[in-house]
């Protein structure tokens, strides 16, 4: 049932919006992991980010793709919780409170054990539109003793203009989705954070909606 | 069953003939020189099949369908424009209103209200948008933003909507119908790109604007203009109400303005330091990359035709 709901939601709502109202300048689609266990690590600008990434997957694989999302936000009321669980299939993370690392990421590990693909935004929250904020260590805690798990960086740009934080009006814009090659295994958390940051900046140069000219303060 | 005017039907057959020839040539090339990479050529020709197929189907199904298609093309082009140029985050809502101009403009086309069609964007919308911008209250970068938004709507909505209005003009050449005009304009514009490219490759020496587009040469330009004028002279009486002489002039106009449209969009991309404006059409780039010449040829051809024949 969950599976059907998710497929219907993506086929009838998300895909038409992503491909008609928005538009993707997609690069490196061959890098997208279709088989789990794997983690797609992307920068975060908008609620649309996870939807766009998930719409890249064939409908038949969609049930294997799970966005990791903040519990305090996505389980905030009953409707949103039902929607997040059934239409998106999120893995909730408790951002607040003091949980031990193992407990905190238990849901992620279970999903990876089932061969699923996580979508994770290491910046945490959406931040200012189109600005990279600091990358958090969470990813490292998930992958550091799982060498079976692939780590794929994705840089997105433009969605923060289409639907930034605190806005309800979706304005059509094309967006870049640049999928990079798998990241190598990292020894330490800092190393991984650095590798992700470097790969984001590297992928950013392929974004065509990323304007090099023009006054920064106006954007 | 379908009501395709005779001459337009022949024109469509000729275009399909050209496509088949192009595909055959590519297959022969791949056979003769298998070591070269023909991916881009293959994508390019394949995209041509799709674009021409969609256009012809919409033209054949009904006039309204074709108008909706052009409205959708305007939408894609405007979206692509707004996506690549710098606009202020504060202007999102202004851009939203700019998008709303598309249904209005094309509705005016579909009811054939010429008087309002011609002034709706340059008068009403262009005065409305700055007012909406003022309401936001952000004055920093105001001129810059106003300029970008107005120009984007002008190019992608106003100019392109003239193609759709060709379908609404009273039919004077019954053998070609309204769709004859559209096929003529689109074919001559795209054929002009091809001719200028081929003449440039064959004879090109003297660059016109090396800073903007290093491949554009005087030889290519003049060769293109002469070829297009001649072809247009013979094709015009067949597909449009224009006689040989006026068709020849139409060819000159299309060729000259097509060149300008091409280099203007090139300049925009140079300014933004990007190669393609998008990746919507494999082998061609974005929709602006394909519509660049058309943006300039359509209003000019339309008003030329309107002045001569109506």
mmCIF file of N, CA and C in Angstrom, chain B residues 185-257:
data_model
loop_
_atom_site.group_PDB
_atom_site.id
_atom_site.type_symbol
_atom_site.label_atom_id
_atom_site.label_comp_id
_atom_site.label_asym_id
_atom_site.label_seq_id
_atom_site.Cartn_x
_atom_site.Cartn_y
_atom_site.Cartn_z
ATOM 1 N N UNK B 185 7.849 30.487 -42.319
ATOM 2 C CA UNK B 185 8.708 31.237 -41.392
ATOM 3 C C UNK B 185 9.682 30.316 -40.658
ATOM 4 N N UNK B 186 9.160 29.229 -40.109
ATOM 5 C CA UNK B 186 10.030 28.327 -39.337
ATOM 6 C C UNK B 186 11.076 27.694 -40.240
ATOM 7 N N UNK B 187 10.632 27.239 -41.408
ATOM 8 C CA UNK B 187 11.574 26.568 -42.304
ATOM 9 C C UNK B 187 12.662 27.532 -42.760
ATOM 10 N N UNK B 188 12.271 28.724 -43.211
ATOM 11 C CA UNK B 188 13.273 29.668 -43.714
ATOM 12 C C UNK B 188 14.244 30.070 -42.596
ATOM 13 N N UNK B 189 13.722 30.248 -41.382
ATOM 14 C CA UNK B 189 14.598 30.647 -40.271
ATOM 15 C C UNK B 189 15.623 29.564 -39.956
ATOM 16 N N UNK B 190 15.156 28.329 -39.861
ATOM 17 C CA UNK B 190 16.088 27.252 -39.513
ATOM 18 C C UNK B 190 17.034 26.961 -40.672
ATOM 19 N N UNK B 191 16.474 27.042 -41.896
ATOM 20 C CA UNK B 191 17.306 26.793 -43.078
ATOM 21 C C UNK B 191 18.389 27.866 -43.195
ATOM 22 N N UNK B 192 18.044 29.078 -42.772
ATOM 23 C CA UNK B 192 19.025 30.167 -42.770
ATOM 24 C C UNK B 192 20.210 29.846 -41.860
ATOM 25 N N UNK B 193 19.908 29.320 -40.653
ATOM 26 C CA UNK B 193 20.994 28.919 -39.743
ATOM 27 C C UNK B 193 21.920 27.925 -40.437
ATOM 28 N N UNK B 194 21.293 26.940 -41.081
ATOM 29 C CA UNK B 194 22.068 25.889 -41.746
ATOM 30 C C UNK B 194 22.916 26.485 -42.876
ATOM 31 N N UNK B 195 22.285 27.328 -43.713
ATOM 32 C CA UNK B 195 22.997 27.896 -44.866
ATOM 33 C C UNK B 195 24.177 28.754 -44.423
ATOM 34 N N UNK B 196 23.940 29.617 -43.420
ATOM 35 C CA UNK B 196 25.032 30.472 -42.964
ATOM 36 C C UNK B 196 26.176 29.632 -42.427
ATOM 37 N N UNK B 197 25.814 28.541 -41.758
ATOM 38 C CA UNK B 197 26.837 27.642 -41.217
ATOM 39 C C UNK B 197 27.625 27.001 -42.357
ATOM 40 N N UNK B 198 26.894 26.475 -43.357
ATOM 41 C CA UNK B 198 27.576 25.757 -44.445
ATOM 42 C C UNK B 198 28.441 26.704 -45.273
ATOM 43 N N UNK B 199 27.892 27.883 -45.642
ATOM 44 C CA UNK B 199 28.692 28.846 -46.415
ATOM 45 C C UNK B 199 29.921 29.281 -45.619
ATOM 46 N N UNK B 200 29.730 29.462 -44.322
ATOM 47 C CA UNK B 200 30.855 29.842 -43.463
ATOM 48 C C UNK B 200 31.942 28.777 -43.454
ATOM 49 N N UNK B 201 31.513 27.508 -43.390
ATOM 50 C CA UNK B 201 32.465 26.403 -43.389
ATOM 51 C C UNK B 201 33.223 26.344 -44.715
ATOM 52 N N UNK B 202 32.467 26.580 -45.813
ATOM 53 C CA UNK B 202 33.067 26.435 -47.145
ATOM 54 C C UNK B 202 34.030 27.569 -47.471
ATOM 55 N N UNK B 203 33.560 28.815 -47.253
ATOM 56 C CA UNK B 203 34.341 29.950 -47.734
ATOM 57 C C UNK B 203 34.845 30.881 -46.644
ATOM 58 N N UNK B 204 34.362 30.655 -45.396
ATOM 59 C CA UNK B 204 34.571 31.657 -44.349
ATOM 60 C C UNK B 204 36.009 32.107 -44.144
ATOM 61 N N UNK B 205 36.266 33.399 -44.215
ATOM 62 C CA UNK B 205 37.589 33.960 -43.945
ATOM 63 C C UNK B 205 37.478 35.135 -42.977
ATOM 64 N N UNK B 206 36.637 36.119 -43.372
ATOM 65 C CA UNK B 206 36.610 37.385 -42.639
ATOM 66 C C UNK B 206 35.562 37.358 -41.541
ATOM 67 N N UNK B 207 36.046 37.433 -40.312
ATOM 68 C CA UNK B 207 35.114 37.361 -39.185
ATOM 69 C C UNK B 207 34.327 38.662 -39.039
ATOM 70 N N UNK B 208 33.047 38.523 -38.681
ATOM 71 C CA UNK B 208 32.221 39.724 -38.483
ATOM 72 C C UNK B 208 32.393 40.248 -37.064
ATOM 73 N N UNK B 209 32.144 39.384 -36.083
ATOM 74 C CA UNK B 209 32.203 39.806 -34.676
ATOM 75 C C UNK B 209 32.956 38.754 -33.887
ATOM 76 N N UNK B 210 34.269 38.703 -34.041
ATOM 77 C CA UNK B 210 35.050 37.631 -33.427
ATOM 78 C C UNK B 210 34.854 37.518 -31.915
ATOM 79 N N UNK B 211 34.553 38.640 -31.253
ATOM 80 C CA UNK B 211 34.426 38.595 -29.795
ATOM 81 C C UNK B 211 33.164 37.856 -29.357
ATOM 82 N N UNK B 212 32.113 37.947 -30.172
ATOM 83 C CA UNK B 212 30.844 37.346 -29.781
ATOM 84 C C UNK B 212 30.749 35.917 -30.298
ATOM 85 N N UNK B 213 31.012 35.762 -31.579
ATOM 86 C CA UNK B 213 30.802 34.467 -32.201
ATOM 87 C C UNK B 213 31.884 34.270 -33.251
ATOM 88 N N UNK B 214 32.963 33.604 -32.879
ATOM 89 C CA UNK B 214 34.130 33.517 -33.765
ATOM 90 C C UNK B 214 33.866 32.765 -35.062
ATOM 91 N N UNK B 215 32.779 32.004 -35.122
ATOM 92 C CA UNK B 215 32.524 31.244 -36.349
ATOM 93 C C UNK B 215 31.721 32.019 -37.381
ATOM 94 N N UNK B 216 31.278 33.205 -37.028
ATOM 95 C CA UNK B 216 30.451 33.981 -37.975
ATOM 96 C C UNK B 216 31.365 34.783 -38.898
ATOM 97 N N UNK B 217 31.200 34.525 -40.206
ATOM 98 C CA UNK B 217 32.042 35.239 -41.160
ATOM 99 C C UNK B 217 31.175 35.965 -42.182
ATOM 100 N N UNK B 218 31.777 36.953 -42.819
ATOM 101 C CA UNK B 218 31.067 37.697 -43.866
ATOM 102 C C UNK B 218 30.652 36.772 -45.000
ATOM 103 N N UNK B 219 31.549 35.825 -45.340
ATOM 104 C CA UNK B 219 31.241 34.910 -46.441
ATOM 105 C C UNK B 219 30.015 34.068 -46.106
ATOM 106 N N UNK B 220 29.979 33.557 -44.858
ATOM 107 C CA UNK B 220 28.841 32.754 -44.434
ATOM 108 C C UNK B 220 27.566 33.572 -44.443
ATOM 109 N N UNK B 221 27.682 34.798 -43.929
ATOM 110 C CA UNK B 221 26.510 35.670 -43.846
ATOM 111 C C UNK B 221 25.962 35.987 -45.237
ATOM 112 N N UNK B 222 26.852 36.450 -46.133
ATOM 113 C CA UNK B 222 26.390 36.844 -47.462
ATOM 114 C C UNK B 222 25.886 35.637 -48.246
ATOM 115 N N UNK B 223 26.623 34.536 -48.149
ATOM 116 C CA UNK B 223 26.165 33.312 -48.814
ATOM 117 C C UNK B 223 24.788 32.908 -48.318
ATOM 118 N N UNK B 224 24.606 32.969 -47.001
ATOM 119 C CA UNK B 224 23.320 32.622 -46.413
ATOM 120 C C UNK B 224 22.216 33.539 -46.892
ATOM 121 N N UNK B 225 22.477 34.833 -46.846
ATOM 122 C CA UNK B 225 21.455 35.805 -47.240
ATOM 123 C C UNK B 225 21.029 35.567 -48.688
ATOM 124 N N UNK B 226 21.986 35.389 -49.588
ATOM 125 C CA UNK B 226 21.650 35.200 -51.000
ATOM 126 C C UNK B 226 20.873 33.902 -51.213
ATOM 127 N N UNK B 227 21.353 32.816 -50.580
ATOM 128 C CA UNK B 227 20.649 31.535 -50.742
ATOM 129 C C UNK B 227 19.220 31.634 -50.237
ATOM 130 N N UNK B 228 19.073 32.203 -49.023
ATOM 131 C CA UNK B 228 17.747 32.269 -48.413
ATOM 132 C C UNK B 228 16.821 33.152 -49.242
ATOM 133 N N UNK B 229 17.338 34.291 -49.717
ATOM 134 C CA UNK B 229 16.501 35.181 -50.521
ATOM 135 C C UNK B 229 15.989 34.433 -51.747
ATOM 136 N N UNK B 230 16.863 33.700 -52.386
ATOM 137 C CA UNK B 230 16.489 32.992 -53.606
ATOM 138 C C UNK B 230 15.469 31.881 -53.311
ATOM 139 N N UNK B 231 15.793 31.045 -52.331
ATOM 140 C CA UNK B 231 14.874 29.953 -51.979
ATOM 141 C C UNK B 231 13.529 30.523 -51.562
ATOM 142 N N UNK B 232 13.605 31.585 -50.752
ATOM 143 C CA UNK B 232 12.384 32.213 -50.269
ATOM 144 C C UNK B 232 11.562 32.786 -51.425
ATOM 145 N N UNK B 233 12.259 33.353 -52.398
ATOM 146 C CA UNK B 233 11.564 33.906 -53.573
ATOM 147 C C UNK B 233 10.714 32.860 -54.265
ATOM 148 N N UNK B 234 11.222 31.661 -54.384
ATOM 149 C CA UNK B 234 10.466 30.613 -55.070
ATOM 150 C C UNK B 234 9.439 29.943 -54.160
ATOM 151 N N UNK B 235 9.779 29.855 -52.871
ATOM 152 C CA UNK B 235 8.898 29.153 -51.935
ATOM 153 C C UNK B 235 7.725 30.045 -51.492
ATOM 154 N N UNK B 236 7.990 31.363 -51.407
ATOM 155 C CA UNK B 236 6.995 32.308 -50.899
ATOM 156 C C UNK B 236 5.647 32.247 -51.611
ATOM 157 N N UNK B 237 5.610 32.350 -52.929
ATOM 158 C CA UNK B 237 4.329 32.346 -53.624
ATOM 159 C C UNK B 237 3.554 31.044 -53.400
ATOM 160 N N UNK B 238 4.264 30.006 -53.061
ATOM 161 C CA UNK B 238 3.673 28.695 -52.849
ATOM 162 C C UNK B 238 2.999 28.620 -51.469
ATOM 163 N N UNK B 239 3.670 29.196 -50.447
ATOM 164 C CA UNK B 239 3.182 29.049 -49.071
ATOM 165 C C UNK B 239 2.581 30.321 -48.473
ATOM 166 N N UNK B 240 2.807 31.471 -49.084
ATOM 167 C CA UNK B 240 2.322 32.733 -48.509
ATOM 168 C C UNK B 240 1.573 33.525 -49.588
ATOM 169 N N UNK B 241 0.903 34.597 -49.188
ATOM 170 C CA UNK B 241 0.232 35.433 -50.201
ATOM 171 C C UNK B 241 1.220 36.318 -50.979
ATOM 172 N N UNK B 242 2.502 36.284 -50.647
ATOM 173 C CA UNK B 242 3.470 37.178 -51.283
ATOM 174 C C UNK B 242 3.851 36.661 -52.676
ATOM 175 N N UNK B 243 4.099 37.612 -53.611
ATOM 176 C CA UNK B 243 4.579 37.187 -54.930
ATOM 177 C C UNK B 243 6.101 37.016 -54.898
ATOM 178 N N UNK B 244 6.699 36.692 -56.049
ATOM 179 C CA UNK B 244 8.129 36.386 -56.082
ATOM 180 C C UNK B 244 8.975 37.522 -55.501
ATOM 181 N N UNK B 245 8.692 38.741 -55.962
ATOM 182 C CA UNK B 245 9.509 39.885 -55.550
ATOM 183 C C UNK B 245 9.442 40.114 -54.031
ATOM 184 N N UNK B 246 8.209 40.130 -53.511
ATOM 185 C CA UNK B 246 8.046 40.374 -52.077
ATOM 186 C C UNK B 246 8.561 39.191 -51.243
ATOM 187 N N UNK B 247 8.468 38.000 -51.795
ATOM 188 C CA UNK B 247 9.005 36.830 -51.080
ATOM 189 C C UNK B 247 10.517 36.921 -50.974
ATOM 190 N N UNK B 248 11.127 37.410 -52.061
ATOM 191 C CA UNK B 248 12.583 37.584 -52.068
ATOM 192 C C UNK B 248 12.993 38.529 -50.937
ATOM 193 N N UNK B 249 12.234 39.634 -50.824
ATOM 194 C CA UNK B 249 12.505 40.594 -49.745
ATOM 195 C C UNK B 249 12.290 39.957 -48.369
ATOM 196 N N UNK B 250 11.240 39.140 -48.282
ATOM 197 C CA UNK B 250 10.981 38.450 -47.010
ATOM 198 C C UNK B 250 12.178 37.585 -46.655
ATOM 199 N N UNK B 251 12.756 36.928 -47.651
ATOM 200 C CA UNK B 251 13.943 36.098 -47.421
ATOM 201 C C UNK B 251 15.102 36.925 -46.893
ATOM 202 N N UNK B 252 15.319 38.093 -47.500
ATOM 203 C CA UNK B 252 16.389 38.980 -47.025
ATOM 204 C C UNK B 252 16.166 39.353 -45.564
ATOM 205 N N UNK B 253 14.911 39.691 -45.266
ATOM 206 C CA UNK B 253 14.553 40.107 -43.907
ATOM 207 C C UNK B 253 14.792 38.968 -42.906
ATOM 208 N N UNK B 254 14.337 37.769 -43.266
ATOM 209 C CA UNK B 254 14.479 36.616 -42.364
ATOM 210 C C UNK B 254 15.956 36.298 -42.160
ATOM 211 N N UNK B 255 16.703 36.322 -43.245
ATOM 212 C CA UNK B 255 18.102 35.961 -43.149
ATOM 213 C C UNK B 255 18.877 36.957 -42.287
ATOM 214 N N UNK B 256 18.661 38.248 -42.562
ATOM 215 C CA UNK B 256 19.364 39.283 -41.807
ATOM 216 C C UNK B 256 18.993 39.267 -40.343
ATOM 217 N N UNK B 257 17.689 39.216 -40.048
ATOM 218 C CA UNK B 257 17.277 39.280 -38.648
ATOM 219 C C UNK B 257 17.577 37.973 -37.924
#
